[in-house]
PDB file of C-alpha atoms and ligand atoms in Angstrom:
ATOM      1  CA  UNK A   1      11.409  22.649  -8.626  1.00 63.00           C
ATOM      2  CA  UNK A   2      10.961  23.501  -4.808  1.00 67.00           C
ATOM      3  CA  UNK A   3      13.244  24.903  -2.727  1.00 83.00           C
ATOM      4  CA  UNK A   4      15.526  22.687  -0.313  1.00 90.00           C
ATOM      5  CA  UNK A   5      14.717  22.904   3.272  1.00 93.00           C
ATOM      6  CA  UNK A   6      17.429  24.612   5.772  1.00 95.00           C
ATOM      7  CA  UNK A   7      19.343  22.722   8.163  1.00 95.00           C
ATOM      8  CA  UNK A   8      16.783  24.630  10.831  1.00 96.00           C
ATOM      9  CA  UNK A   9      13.770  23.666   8.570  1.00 97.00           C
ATOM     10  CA  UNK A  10      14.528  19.682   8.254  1.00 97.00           C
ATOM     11  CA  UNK A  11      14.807  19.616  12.441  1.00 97.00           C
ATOM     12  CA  UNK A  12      11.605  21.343  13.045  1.00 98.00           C
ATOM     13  CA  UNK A  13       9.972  18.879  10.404  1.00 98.00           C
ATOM     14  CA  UNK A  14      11.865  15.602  12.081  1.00 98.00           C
ATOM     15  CA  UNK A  15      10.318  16.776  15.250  1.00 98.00           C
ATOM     16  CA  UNK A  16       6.924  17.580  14.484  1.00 98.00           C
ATOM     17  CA  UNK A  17       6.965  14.271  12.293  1.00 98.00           C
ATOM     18  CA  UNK A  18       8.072  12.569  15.667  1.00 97.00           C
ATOM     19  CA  UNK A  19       5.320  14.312  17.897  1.00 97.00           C
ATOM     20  CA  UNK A  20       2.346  13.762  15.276  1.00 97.00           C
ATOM     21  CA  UNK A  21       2.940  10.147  15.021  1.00 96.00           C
ATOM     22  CA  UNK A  22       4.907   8.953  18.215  1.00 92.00           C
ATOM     23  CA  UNK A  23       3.639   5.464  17.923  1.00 86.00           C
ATOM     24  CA  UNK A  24       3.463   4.423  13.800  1.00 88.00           C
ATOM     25  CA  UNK A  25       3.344   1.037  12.391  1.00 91.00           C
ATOM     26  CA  UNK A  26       2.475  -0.633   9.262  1.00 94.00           C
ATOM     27  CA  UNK A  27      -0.918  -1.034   8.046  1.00 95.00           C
ATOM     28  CA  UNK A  28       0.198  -4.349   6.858  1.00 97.00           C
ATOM     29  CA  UNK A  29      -1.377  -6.710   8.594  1.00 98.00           C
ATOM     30  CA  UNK A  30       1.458 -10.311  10.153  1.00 98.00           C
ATOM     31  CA  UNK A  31       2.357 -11.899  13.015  1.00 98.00           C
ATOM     32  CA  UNK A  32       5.460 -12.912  12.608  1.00 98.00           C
ATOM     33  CA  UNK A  33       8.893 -12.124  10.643  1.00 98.00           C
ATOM     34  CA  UNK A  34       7.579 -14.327   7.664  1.00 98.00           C
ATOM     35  CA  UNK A  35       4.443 -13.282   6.981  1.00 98.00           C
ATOM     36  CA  UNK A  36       5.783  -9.270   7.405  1.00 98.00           C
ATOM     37  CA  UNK A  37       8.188 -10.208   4.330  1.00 98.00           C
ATOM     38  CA  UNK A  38       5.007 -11.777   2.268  1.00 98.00           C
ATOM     39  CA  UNK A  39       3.084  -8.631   2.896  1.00 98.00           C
ATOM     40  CA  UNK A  40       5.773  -5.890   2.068  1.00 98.00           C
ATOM     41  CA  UNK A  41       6.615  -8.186  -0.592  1.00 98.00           C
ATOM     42  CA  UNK A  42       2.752  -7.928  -2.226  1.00 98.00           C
ATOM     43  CA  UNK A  43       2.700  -4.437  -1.358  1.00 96.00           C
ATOM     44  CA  UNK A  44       5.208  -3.271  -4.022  1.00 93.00           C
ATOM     45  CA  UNK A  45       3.059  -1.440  -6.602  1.00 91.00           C
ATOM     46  CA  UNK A  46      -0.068  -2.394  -4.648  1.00 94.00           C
ATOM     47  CA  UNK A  47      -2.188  -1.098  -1.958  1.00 94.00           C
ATOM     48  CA  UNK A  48      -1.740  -2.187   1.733  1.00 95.00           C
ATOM     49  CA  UNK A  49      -5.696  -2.452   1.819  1.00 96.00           C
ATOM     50  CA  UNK A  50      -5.751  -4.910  -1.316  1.00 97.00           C
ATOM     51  CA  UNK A  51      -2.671  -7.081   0.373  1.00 98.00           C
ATOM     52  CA  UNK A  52      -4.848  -7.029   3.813  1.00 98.00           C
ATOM     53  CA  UNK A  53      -7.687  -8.902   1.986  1.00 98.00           C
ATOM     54  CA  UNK A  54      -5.498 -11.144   0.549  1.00 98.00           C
ATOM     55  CA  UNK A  55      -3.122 -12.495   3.028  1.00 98.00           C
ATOM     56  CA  UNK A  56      -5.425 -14.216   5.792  1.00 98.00           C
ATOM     57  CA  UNK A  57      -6.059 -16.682   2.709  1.00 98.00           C
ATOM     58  CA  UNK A  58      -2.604 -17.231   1.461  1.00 98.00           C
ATOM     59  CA  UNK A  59      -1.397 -17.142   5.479  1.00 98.00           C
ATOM     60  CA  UNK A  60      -3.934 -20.426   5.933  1.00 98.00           C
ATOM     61  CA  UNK A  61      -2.556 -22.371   3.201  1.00 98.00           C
ATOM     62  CA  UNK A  62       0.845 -21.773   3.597  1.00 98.00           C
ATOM     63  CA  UNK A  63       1.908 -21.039   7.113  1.00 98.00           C
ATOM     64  CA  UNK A  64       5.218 -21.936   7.287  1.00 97.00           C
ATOM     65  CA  UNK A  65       8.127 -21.142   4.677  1.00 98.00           C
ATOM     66  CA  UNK A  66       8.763 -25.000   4.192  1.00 98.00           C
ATOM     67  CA  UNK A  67       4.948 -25.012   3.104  1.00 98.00           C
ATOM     68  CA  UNK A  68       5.030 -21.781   0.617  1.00 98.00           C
ATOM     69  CA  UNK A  69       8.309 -23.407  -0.796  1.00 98.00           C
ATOM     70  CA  UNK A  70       6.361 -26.912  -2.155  1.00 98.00           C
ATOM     71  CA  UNK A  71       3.737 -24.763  -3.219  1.00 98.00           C
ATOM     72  CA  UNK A  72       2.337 -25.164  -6.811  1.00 98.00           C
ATOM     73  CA  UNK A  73       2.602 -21.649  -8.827  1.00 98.00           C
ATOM     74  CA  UNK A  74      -1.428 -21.691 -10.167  1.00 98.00           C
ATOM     75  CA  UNK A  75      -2.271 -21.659  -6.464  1.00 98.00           C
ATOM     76  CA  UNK A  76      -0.342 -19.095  -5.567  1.00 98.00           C
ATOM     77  CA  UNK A  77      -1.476 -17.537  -8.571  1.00 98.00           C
ATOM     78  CA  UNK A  78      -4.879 -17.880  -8.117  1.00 98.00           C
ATOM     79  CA  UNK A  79      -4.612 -16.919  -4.249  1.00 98.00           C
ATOM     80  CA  UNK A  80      -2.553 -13.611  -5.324  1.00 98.00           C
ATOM     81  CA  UNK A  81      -4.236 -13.037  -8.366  1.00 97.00           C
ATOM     82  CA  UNK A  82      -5.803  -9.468  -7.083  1.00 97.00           C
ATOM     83  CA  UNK A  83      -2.544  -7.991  -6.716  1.00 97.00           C
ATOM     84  CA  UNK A  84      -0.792  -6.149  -9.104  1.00 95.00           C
ATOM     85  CA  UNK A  85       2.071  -8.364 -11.047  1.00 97.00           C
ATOM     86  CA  UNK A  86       0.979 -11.397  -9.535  1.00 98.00           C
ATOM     87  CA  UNK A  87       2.439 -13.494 -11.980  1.00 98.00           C
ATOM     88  CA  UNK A  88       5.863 -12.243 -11.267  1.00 98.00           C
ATOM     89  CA  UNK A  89       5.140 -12.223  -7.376  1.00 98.00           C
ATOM     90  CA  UNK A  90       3.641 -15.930  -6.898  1.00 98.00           C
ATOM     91  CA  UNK A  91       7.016 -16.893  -8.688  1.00 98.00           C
ATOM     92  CA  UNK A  92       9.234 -14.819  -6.509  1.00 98.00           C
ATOM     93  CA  UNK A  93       7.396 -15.884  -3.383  1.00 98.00           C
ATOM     94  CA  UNK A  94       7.880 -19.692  -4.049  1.00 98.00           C
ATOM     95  CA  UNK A  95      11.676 -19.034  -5.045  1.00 98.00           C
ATOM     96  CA  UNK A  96      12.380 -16.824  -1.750  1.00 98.00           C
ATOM     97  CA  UNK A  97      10.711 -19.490   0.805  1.00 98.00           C
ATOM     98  CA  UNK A  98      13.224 -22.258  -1.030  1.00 98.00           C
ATOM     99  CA  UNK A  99      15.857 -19.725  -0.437  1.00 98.00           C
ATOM    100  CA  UNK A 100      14.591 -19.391   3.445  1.00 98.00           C
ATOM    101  CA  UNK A 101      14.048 -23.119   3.480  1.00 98.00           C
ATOM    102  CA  UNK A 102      17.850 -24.119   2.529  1.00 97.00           C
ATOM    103  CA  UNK A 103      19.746 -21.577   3.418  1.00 97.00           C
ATOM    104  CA  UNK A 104      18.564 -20.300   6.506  1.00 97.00           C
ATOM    105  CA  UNK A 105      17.023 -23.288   8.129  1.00 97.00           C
ATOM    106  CA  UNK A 106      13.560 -22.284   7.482  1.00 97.00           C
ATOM    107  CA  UNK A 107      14.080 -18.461   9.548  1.00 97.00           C
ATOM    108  CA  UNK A 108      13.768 -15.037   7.539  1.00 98.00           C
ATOM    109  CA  UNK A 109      17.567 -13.795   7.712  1.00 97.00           C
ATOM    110  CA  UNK A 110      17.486 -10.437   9.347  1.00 96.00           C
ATOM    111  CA  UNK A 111      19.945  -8.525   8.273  1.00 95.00           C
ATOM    112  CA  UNK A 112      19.419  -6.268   5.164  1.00 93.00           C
ATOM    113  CA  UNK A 113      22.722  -7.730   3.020  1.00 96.00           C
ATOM    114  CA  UNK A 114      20.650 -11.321   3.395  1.00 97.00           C
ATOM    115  CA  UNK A 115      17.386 -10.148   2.487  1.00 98.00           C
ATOM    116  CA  UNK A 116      18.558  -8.469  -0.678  1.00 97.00           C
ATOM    117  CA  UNK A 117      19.621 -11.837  -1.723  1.00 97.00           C
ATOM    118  CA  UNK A 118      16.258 -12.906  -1.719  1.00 98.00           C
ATOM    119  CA  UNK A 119      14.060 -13.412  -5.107  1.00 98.00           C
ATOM    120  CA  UNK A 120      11.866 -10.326  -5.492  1.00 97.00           C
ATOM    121  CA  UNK A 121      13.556  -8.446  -2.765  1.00 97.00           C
ATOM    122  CA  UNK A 122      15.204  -5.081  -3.463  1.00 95.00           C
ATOM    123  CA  UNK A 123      16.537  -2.593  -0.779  1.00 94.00           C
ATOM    124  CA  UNK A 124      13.478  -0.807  -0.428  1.00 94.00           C
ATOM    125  CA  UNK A 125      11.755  -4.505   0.934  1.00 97.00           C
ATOM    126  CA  UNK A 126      14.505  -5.071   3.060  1.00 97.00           C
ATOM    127  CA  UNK A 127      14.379  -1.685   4.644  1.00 96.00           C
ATOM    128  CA  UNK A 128      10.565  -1.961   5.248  1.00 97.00           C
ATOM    129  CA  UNK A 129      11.134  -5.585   7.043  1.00 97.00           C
ATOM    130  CA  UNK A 130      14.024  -4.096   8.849  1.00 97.00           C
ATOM    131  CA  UNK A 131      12.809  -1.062  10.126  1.00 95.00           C
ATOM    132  CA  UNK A 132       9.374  -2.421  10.942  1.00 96.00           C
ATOM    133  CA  UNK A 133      10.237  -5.742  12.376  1.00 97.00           C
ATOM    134  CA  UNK A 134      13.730  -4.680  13.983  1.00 96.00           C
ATOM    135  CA  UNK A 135      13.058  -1.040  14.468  1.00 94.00           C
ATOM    136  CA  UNK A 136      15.677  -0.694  12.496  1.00 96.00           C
ATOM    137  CA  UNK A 137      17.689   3.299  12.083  1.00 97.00           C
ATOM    138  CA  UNK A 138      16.788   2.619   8.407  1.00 97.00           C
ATOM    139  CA  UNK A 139      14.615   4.789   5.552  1.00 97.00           C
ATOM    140  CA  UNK A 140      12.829   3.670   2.970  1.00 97.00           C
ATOM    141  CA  UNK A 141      11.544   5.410   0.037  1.00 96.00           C
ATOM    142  CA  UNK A 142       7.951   4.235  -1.528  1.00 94.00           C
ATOM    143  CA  UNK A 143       5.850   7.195  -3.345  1.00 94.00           C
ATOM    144  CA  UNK A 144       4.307   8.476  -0.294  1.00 95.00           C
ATOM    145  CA  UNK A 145       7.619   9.429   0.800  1.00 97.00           C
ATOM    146  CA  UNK A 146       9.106  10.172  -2.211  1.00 96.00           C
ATOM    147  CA  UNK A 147       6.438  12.731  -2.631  1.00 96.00           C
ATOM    148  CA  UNK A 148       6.226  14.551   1.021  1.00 97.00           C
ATOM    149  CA  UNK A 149      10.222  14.677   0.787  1.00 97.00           C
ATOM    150  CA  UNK A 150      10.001  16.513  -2.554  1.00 95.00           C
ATOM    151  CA  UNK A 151       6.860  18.799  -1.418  1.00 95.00           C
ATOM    152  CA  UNK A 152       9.060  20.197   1.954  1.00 96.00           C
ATOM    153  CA  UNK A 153      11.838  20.329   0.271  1.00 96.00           C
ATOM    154  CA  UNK A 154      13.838  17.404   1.941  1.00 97.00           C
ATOM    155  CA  UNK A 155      14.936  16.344  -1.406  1.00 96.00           C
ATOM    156  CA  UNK A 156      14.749  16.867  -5.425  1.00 94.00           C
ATOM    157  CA  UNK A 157      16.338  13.779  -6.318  1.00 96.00           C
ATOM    158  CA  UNK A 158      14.653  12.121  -9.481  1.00 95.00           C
ATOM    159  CA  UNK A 159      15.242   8.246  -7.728  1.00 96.00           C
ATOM    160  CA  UNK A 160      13.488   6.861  -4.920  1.00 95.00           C
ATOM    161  CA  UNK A 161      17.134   5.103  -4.134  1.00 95.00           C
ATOM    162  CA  UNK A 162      18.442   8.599  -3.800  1.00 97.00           C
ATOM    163  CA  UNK A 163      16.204  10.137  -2.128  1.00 97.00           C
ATOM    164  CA  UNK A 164      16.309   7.426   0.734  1.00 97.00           C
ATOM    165  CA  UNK A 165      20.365   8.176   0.842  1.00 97.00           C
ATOM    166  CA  UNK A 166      19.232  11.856   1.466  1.00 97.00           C
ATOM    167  CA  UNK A 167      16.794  11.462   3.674  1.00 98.00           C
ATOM    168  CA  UNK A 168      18.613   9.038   5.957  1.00 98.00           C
ATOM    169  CA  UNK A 169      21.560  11.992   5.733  1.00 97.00           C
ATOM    170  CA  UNK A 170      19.532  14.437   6.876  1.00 97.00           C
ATOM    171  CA  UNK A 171      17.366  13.339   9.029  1.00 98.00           C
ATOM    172  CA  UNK A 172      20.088  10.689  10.934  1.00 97.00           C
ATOM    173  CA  UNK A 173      18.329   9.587  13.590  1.00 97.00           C
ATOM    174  CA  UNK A 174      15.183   7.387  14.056  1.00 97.00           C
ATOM    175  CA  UNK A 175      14.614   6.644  10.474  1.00 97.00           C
ATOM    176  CA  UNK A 176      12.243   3.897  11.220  1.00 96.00           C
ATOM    177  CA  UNK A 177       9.917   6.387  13.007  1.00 96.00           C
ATOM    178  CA  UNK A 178      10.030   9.076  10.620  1.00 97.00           C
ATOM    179  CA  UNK A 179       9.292   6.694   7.611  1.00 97.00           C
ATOM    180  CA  UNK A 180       5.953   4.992   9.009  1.00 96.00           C
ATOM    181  CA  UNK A 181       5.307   8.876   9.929  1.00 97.00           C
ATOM    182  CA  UNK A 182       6.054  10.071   5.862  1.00 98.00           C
ATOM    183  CA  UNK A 183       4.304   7.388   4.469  1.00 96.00           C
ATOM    184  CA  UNK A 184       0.946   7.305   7.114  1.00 96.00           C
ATOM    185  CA  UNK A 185       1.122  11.449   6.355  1.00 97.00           C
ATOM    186  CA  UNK A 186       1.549  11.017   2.580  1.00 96.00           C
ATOM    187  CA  UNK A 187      -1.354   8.525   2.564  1.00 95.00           C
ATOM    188  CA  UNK A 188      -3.990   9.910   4.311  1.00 95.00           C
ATOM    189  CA  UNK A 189      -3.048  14.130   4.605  1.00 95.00           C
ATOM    190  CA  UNK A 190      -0.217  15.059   2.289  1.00 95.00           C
ATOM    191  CA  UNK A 191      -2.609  13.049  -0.738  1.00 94.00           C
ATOM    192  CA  UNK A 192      -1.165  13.440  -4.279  1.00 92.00           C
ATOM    193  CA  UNK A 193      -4.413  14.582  -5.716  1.00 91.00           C
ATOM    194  CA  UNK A 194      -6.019  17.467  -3.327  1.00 91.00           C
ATOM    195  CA  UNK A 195      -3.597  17.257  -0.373  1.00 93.00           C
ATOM    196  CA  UNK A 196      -5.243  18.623   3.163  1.00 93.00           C
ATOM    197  CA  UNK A 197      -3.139  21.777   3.198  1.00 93.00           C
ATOM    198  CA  UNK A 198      -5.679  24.301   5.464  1.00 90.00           C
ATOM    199  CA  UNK A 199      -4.609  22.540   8.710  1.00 90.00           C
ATOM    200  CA  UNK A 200      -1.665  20.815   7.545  1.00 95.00           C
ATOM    201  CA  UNK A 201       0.983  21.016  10.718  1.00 96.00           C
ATOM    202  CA  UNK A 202       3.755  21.277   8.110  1.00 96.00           C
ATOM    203  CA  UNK A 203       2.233  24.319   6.334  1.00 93.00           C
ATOM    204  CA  UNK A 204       4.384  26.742   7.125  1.00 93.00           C
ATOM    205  CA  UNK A 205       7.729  24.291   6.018  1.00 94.00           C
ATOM    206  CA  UNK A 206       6.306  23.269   2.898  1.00 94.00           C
ATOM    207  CA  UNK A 207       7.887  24.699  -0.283  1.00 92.00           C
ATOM    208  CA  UNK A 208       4.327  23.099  -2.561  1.00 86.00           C
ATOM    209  CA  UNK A 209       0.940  23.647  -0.532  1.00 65.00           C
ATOM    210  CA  UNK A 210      -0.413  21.447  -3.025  1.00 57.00           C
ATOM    211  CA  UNK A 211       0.787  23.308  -6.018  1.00 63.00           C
ATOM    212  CA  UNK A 212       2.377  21.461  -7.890  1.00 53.00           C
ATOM    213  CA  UNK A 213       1.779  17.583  -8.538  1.00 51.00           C
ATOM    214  CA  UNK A 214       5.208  15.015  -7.035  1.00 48.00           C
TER     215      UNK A 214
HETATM  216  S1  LIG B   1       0.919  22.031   3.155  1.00 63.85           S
HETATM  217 FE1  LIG B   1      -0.129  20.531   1.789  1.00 63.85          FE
HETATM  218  S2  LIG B   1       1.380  19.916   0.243  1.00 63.85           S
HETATM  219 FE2  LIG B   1       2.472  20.893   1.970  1.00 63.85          FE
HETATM  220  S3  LIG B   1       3.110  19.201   3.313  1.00 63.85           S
HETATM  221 FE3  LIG B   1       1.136  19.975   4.072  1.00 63.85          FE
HETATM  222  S4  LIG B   1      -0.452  18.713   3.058  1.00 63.85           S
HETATM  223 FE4  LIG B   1       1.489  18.436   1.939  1.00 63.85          FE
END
């Protein structure tokens, strides 16, 4: 098990988190509040590239939530059917856009305590469309962040619920920012298999260097 990061380590990480990627979105591709929720609900388990080729197609056929709720569950199916657990997704997807359609007049509620309400949305979903679409002072935990927390020591917790809580204790302050920075570093520098340590700007706060497999 690592070692935990000091109360001077975690600020010098938050800021050179903050300076590395001033600007980070999601990769997901939307254009509104609706299709955002689609997307981070498809991503769960499943790559933003795969979700990318499969949206434009499901956003043309269904472009409204009153349109996705009368939809028939083979089409979804069929539209979907490249993403991991689409059988259990097409289903949730139909049942949240009834939801949307009559309780909510047809608008994606925006708070997290609504969202969670939703079929096939936990906390984690609801953080993603919060902090993304609202900006948000919210974390959320998926295994790119789960596994740069636990490589600089931010956290050992064994849940990605838990380590969210201890993240968004220590870190406080623009959560939405550092969590598009954790996951975009995770992804493409801090990789689980043969991480880019040599010019990592972390290097000398990490408790892993690639040592040991999160
Ligand atoms: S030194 Fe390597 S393992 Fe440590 S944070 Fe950087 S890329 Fe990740």
């Amino acid at each position: 098990m690592p070692k935990k990061a000091t109360k001077l380590e975690i600020e010098a990480i938050k800021e050179l988190f903050l300076e590395n990627y001033p600007d980070s979105v999601t990769e997901l591709h939307y254009t509104n509040a609706y299709e955002l929720l689609i997307a981070v609900m498809l991503s769960a388990q499943c790559t933003d590239k795969r979700v990318n080729l499969i949206t434009p197609a499901l956003f043309a056929a269904y472009p409204r939530v009153y349109d996705l709720a009368k939809a028939n569950l083979d089409d979804i199916k069929t539209l979907i059917g490249t993403c991991s657990f689409f059988n259990n997704k097409a289903k949730n997807l139909i049942t949240m856009a009834n939801q949307i359609a009559d309780s909510y007049d047809g608008k994606i509620p925006l708070t997290q305590k609504e969202l969670v309400k939703l079929a096939g949305v936990g906390q984690k979903t609801a953080n993603v469309v919060m902090l993304e679409y609202t900006g948000a002072n919210l974390m959320a935990v998926d295994t790119h962040v789960f596994r740069v927390a636990h490589r600089l020591g931010l956290s050992n917790a064994k849940t990605a619920k838990k380590t969210e809580e201890e993240l968004s204790k220590k870190f406080k302050t623009d959560l939405h920012r550092l969590h598009q920075a954790m996951v975009l570093f995770g992804r493409y520098r801090c990789k689980a298999i043969n991480p880019l340590c040599e010019d990592c700007f972390l290097k000398s706060y990490c408790k892993s260097k690639g040592r040991f497999k999160v």
